[in-house]
Amino acid sequence: MALNKVVANVEEACAGIQSGMTLMLGGFGLCGIPENSIAQLVKMGVNNLTCISNNAGVDDFGLGLLLQGRQIKKMISSYVGENDEFERQMLSGELEVDLIPQGSLAERCRAGGAGIPAFFTPAGYGTEVGEGKEVREFNGKPHILETALTADYAIVKAWKGDTAGNLIFKATARNFNPMMAMAGKITIAEVEELVPVGELDPNQIHTPGIFVQRIFQGERYEKRIEQRTVRPRA
Amino acid sequence: MALNKVVANVEEACAGIQSGMTLMLGGFGLCGIPENSIAQLVKMGVNNLTCISNNAGVDDFGLGLLLQGRQIKKMISSYVGENDEFERQMLSGELEVDLIPQGSLAERCRAGGAGIPAFFTPAGYGTEVGEGKEVREFNGKPHILETALTADYAIVKAWKGDTAGNLIFKATARNFNPMMAMAGKITIAEVEELVPVGELDPNQIHTPGIFVQRIFQGERYEKRIEQRTVRPRA
Amino acid sequence: MLDKNGIAQRIAQELEDGYYVNLGIGIPTLVANYIPQGVDVEFQSENGILGMGPFPLEGDEDADLINAGKQTITAMLGAVYFDSATSFAMIRGQHVQLTVLGAMEVSQNGDIANWKIPGRMVKGMGGAMDLVASAENIIVAMMHTNKRGESKLLADCSLPLTGVGCVKKVVTNLATIEITDGAFHLLERAPGVTVDEIVAATAGKLVVPDEVPEMKL
Amino acid sequence: MLDKNGIAQRIAQELEDGYYVNLGIGIPTLVANYIPQGVDVEFQSENGILGMGPFPLEGDEDADLINAGKQTITAMLGAVYFDSATSFAMIRGQHVQLTVLGAMEVSQNGDIANWKIPGRMVKGMGGAMDLVASAENIIVAMMHTNKRGESKLLADCSLPLTGVGCVKKVVTNLATIEITDGAFHLLERAPGVTVDEIVAATAGKLVVPDEVPEMKL
C-alpha cells in the first residue's frame, strides 16, 4: 500500500523545526512560496535560522515576515533586497548573506538531494563567487568546484499533492521546489489541493513522494503578485 | 511562434549520421527504444559506431540488429550480453565494451546535457570502475570523479510529442531517454504519436523541445517484451 | 536450513513501516511476498518506478511497464514513474531505506562482489554499484556456500568488488549475520542448523556469542 | 543616436530562425517587440518557462505564471514549464542560442560587470553569472556611457565581474561593437553618430576600420 505522509495541519507539519536550523524554502520571488508554513514559523518564533531560498520576499510577505521578527541569521540566495528591512539588517551586519548564482543554487540543491557531493560549473569563474574555490579546465574552459547543499527541513509548496506525498506544481510556481524537496532531511510539502492516492497520473508527477515526509493542505493562499504587468484590453 | 522540429520521416531524421560517430540511444532493455531509427541505421549501413545505451538489445531486436551487421565498434553500457552475437564479438575482441554503473551512466548523460563537465559520486569507489579516477572524501566517505558524456546524435523514443519537439514518455519507457535527449549535439526523437503544438499540457512535458532538433512519428512499433511475467487469471 | 523463500521471509522481518525498498534480482525479489501485517512499504525499481506492484494478470502485460529485471509488472495505487537520473538520485541520495541484493561473495569488512567472474562473460554491474555505494542499509540474501561447497563469507573477497565496506547484514540459508568492526557476528541460526555448521561454512572471522537463538519465521 | 527601443531593434536583427533566446531585464526585454518577419524564436525565462508570451490582458494575470523579472506573463502555444535545475541545464548546457543582457561595464577582452557596485546595496547576481559563463552568443545591450558621461567600454572593468571573456557583441546608443582578440571592433555607427563621437566615448582599445557603415533599422 502507498505510504501515508499526511499530517493534520501546519502546526504538525512544522513540528520539530528549531532555532539555529538550516531551512530550504521553495519559490521564486513570491511565486510558489510555502505561505502557510512561513506564517507558522513566525508564530513558532524560531530564530537564528539559516534560510536557503532564491529570494527573501518583500517587507510584508514571504520571507520578509521572518526578517521582520529577526528570525533569520543568514540568507543563502541568488537575488535579495526587494525589501527595506532586509537591506537595513544586511547593512547593519545583523544579517549574513551568501549570494550564489541562481543556476548553481538550483544545481547545488539537486546535488544535495541526489547524493552528488560536488560538481564543476563554469558559473562564477573569475568572479568573487569563485574565490577560494578549486578551478579546473575542461574542454579548454575553466570551471569551479561547487558543493552540495542540504537542509534540516525543506519546505515546499505545490499545486496538488496526494496522500503518498506525490506532488504536481503549477506553471512557473515549480521553480526551486522540486530540488529543495530532494535536499531536505525532512521535507514538508504544503499544497493547494490534497487528493486521495490514485487521483494523480503516475506519469505526470513532478516530485515523487519518496522525497516528501509530511504533506498538508494549506488553509488559505494569498498568492500575491510582485510585479503585476498587463496589457490593456481593447 | 513555437519552433517546428518536424522531419518527414526516419530517413530525414537520421540524415547526417556517419560511420565512426558516437550515438546515444534511449531505452532500458527493449523498453522505450527508438525502434524505427535503429532499423534505419541498419539500412544506412553506418559502422564503427560508439553506442552509449544502457543495454545492447537481444539477438534480433534493438541494438542487437546493429551488432549483427558489425556496425558497432564500442558499447558504453551498464548491462549487456543478453544476446549471443554480443558475447561472441566481445570475447573475440571485435567489440570494445565500457561498463559503467547505471546511475553514473544516467548522471553522466545528464551532466553532458547540463553543462556540468564532471561530478563526484560514491558509485564504483574501490572497484575496477574507480581505477585511475580521482578519489576525494566528502563527509568522511570516498567518492570518485566522473566526467560528462555527450554524443554526436542522441536518438530517443517518446510516447507523444508535438511539432515543437516537446516530449511525453509512458511509464518506465522513460528511463534514459530524457537525459540522452539533453546530451546529443543533435537529438532525434521518434514518437508513437505526433500531435500539433498546443495539444500537450505545458505543465506535463517531460522533455522540453529545446533539447530536440528533429521529431517524427514512427511508422510502426513492435514494442517487444523481453521477460513476459504474468499471474494466471483465476 | 532455509530455502530461498525462507531467506526472503526472514529478510522481510527487517521491513519497517514507511520504508522505500529496492529489491535485487533473484532471492531478493521474493521478499515482496512476505511483507509483515500492518507494515506499509513501497518498492522502487531503478529503471524508473516507485510503487511497483505484482506481475500483471495474463493479457494485461504492458511493454512500457517493466522492472529492473526487464519483467512485466504492475503499478500500485500512488505509483510514480521517473527517469533514470531521478531514480539514481533517490538511490544515491539515500532516500531508499533498504536495499536487498544477492552476492557471490561478502567479506568480513562488508565488501561485496556480485558482478564479475574473471574469465567468464561479463554482463555488467547494472545499478548494483550505485546501490551498494549509496544505501545506508544493505542486506545481502544468498546461500552460505557456493555450488562447490565453498564459503561465500570470506576474510577478503576473491572476485572483483562491487562495493567496499557497505554490507551491514547477511541472511543465508544457515544464519543471520551482522557485519561490524571488521567481522561477521552471528545473530541467529536458521531452523535446525547448529552453530558448528555455521562456523564450518564461514571462512571469514566469525564472532559467535554464547547464546545464538534460532530464527523465528 | 539610438534610444532604448532602437538598441532593442538593432539587437533583434541578430535573431535567427529557430533560436532559443534569453532576454535579461531592461533594454533586452524590449527585443521581443522587434522580431523580424519570418523569424521564429522562442523565449526562455530562467525561472522556468520556454515559450514566454507577452504580458497578460488586464484581469488575466496569474500569480503562478511570471518571468525572471517577477512580472506576470503569458505562455505561447507550445510553451513548457520546468524546474530551476532544468532551466539552468538548458543555459549551462548551451541549448539557448542567444543571451541578451544589460551591463554596467564591459572590457575589451569581453569581461562583463553588471551585478555589484561596492559600497552600494548588493542585490545579487540572480541568473546572470550562469548565463554569461555558459552562453556561446552573448550580446550586451547598454548605453555607451554612464550617467556621469564616463565610458562603459573599458580596458578593464573596475567593478566586480559577473563573467570573464564572454561578451561577443555590444549594442549601445552609439554603435555596434564586436569583441575579438582583446579589443573592441567598431562594426556600425548608430544613425547620425560620427566615428569620432564613438571613439571619444570608448575608453578601451577600439579598432576602427576605414569604412564604418551606419546601422540599418
Short mmCIF file of N, CA and C in Angstrom, two decimals, chain B residues 48 67 70 72-75 84-97, chain C residues 121:
data_model
loop_
_atom_site.label_atom_id
_atom_site.label_comp_id
_atom_site.label_asym_id
_atom_site.label_seq_id
_atom_site.Cartn_x
_atom_site.Cartn_y
_atom_site.Cartn_z
N ASN B 48 31.39 1.30 -37.37
CA ASN B 48 32.38 1.87 -36.45
C ASN B 48 31.74 2.81 -35.44
N LEU B 67 24.52 -5.00 -34.04
CA LEU B 67 25.61 -5.93 -33.76
C LEU B 67 25.70 -6.99 -34.85
N ARG B 70 27.70 -5.92 -37.55
CA ARG B 70 29.03 -5.45 -37.12
C ARG B 70 29.17 -3.94 -37.30
N ILE B 72 28.75 -1.78 -34.80
CA ILE B 72 29.17 -1.14 -33.55
C ILE B 72 30.61 -1.50 -33.22
N LYS B 73 31.40 -0.46 -32.98
CA LYS B 73 32.80 -0.65 -32.60
C LYS B 73 32.92 -0.76 -31.09
N LYS B 74 32.13 0.05 -30.41
CA LYS B 74 32.24 0.14 -28.95
C LYS B 74 30.88 0.38 -28.33
N MET B 75 30.61 -0.36 -27.22
CA MET B 75 29.39 -0.15 -26.45
C MET B 75 29.76 0.48 -25.11
N ASP B 84 23.70 -13.53 -27.93
CA ASP B 84 24.86 -14.37 -28.24
C ASP B 84 25.88 -13.64 -29.11
N GLU B 85 25.37 -12.87 -30.07
CA GLU B 85 26.27 -12.20 -31.00
C GLU B 85 27.14 -11.18 -30.25
N PHE B 86 26.54 -10.53 -29.27
CA PHE B 86 27.30 -9.59 -28.46
C PHE B 86 28.45 -10.31 -27.78
N GLU B 87 28.11 -11.42 -27.15
CA GLU B 87 29.10 -12.21 -26.41
C GLU B 87 30.23 -12.67 -27.34
N ARG B 88 29.84 -13.15 -28.53
CA ARG B 88 30.82 -13.63 -29.47
C ARG B 88 31.79 -12.51 -29.87
N GLN B 89 31.24 -11.34 -30.21
CA GLN B 89 32.08 -10.22 -30.65
C GLN B 89 32.95 -9.69 -29.52
N MET B 90 32.39 -9.72 -28.33
CA MET B 90 33.15 -9.21 -27.19
C MET B 90 34.32 -10.14 -26.87
N LEU B 91 34.03 -11.43 -26.82
CA LEU B 91 35.07 -12.40 -26.46
C LEU B 91 36.15 -12.48 -27.55
N SER B 92 35.76 -12.24 -28.80
CA SER B 92 36.74 -12.31 -29.90
C SER B 92 37.51 -11.00 -30.01
N GLY B 93 37.11 -10.00 -29.22
CA GLY B 93 37.83 -8.73 -29.26
C GLY B 93 37.40 -7.81 -30.38
N GLU B 94 36.37 -8.20 -31.14
CA GLU B 94 35.88 -7.33 -32.22
C GLU B 94 35.18 -6.10 -31.64
N LEU B 95 34.59 -6.29 -30.47
CA LEU B 95 33.74 -5.25 -29.88
C LEU B 95 34.37 -4.76 -28.58
N GLU B 96 34.59 -3.46 -28.48
CA GLU B 96 35.02 -2.87 -27.21
C GLU B 96 33.80 -2.64 -26.33
N VAL B 97 33.96 -2.86 -25.04
CA VAL B 97 32.85 -2.64 -24.13
C VAL B 97 33.32 -1.85 -22.92
N MET C 121 32.08 -14.55 -19.13
CA MET C 121 31.42 -13.42 -19.78
C MET C 121 30.98 -12.40 -18.72
#
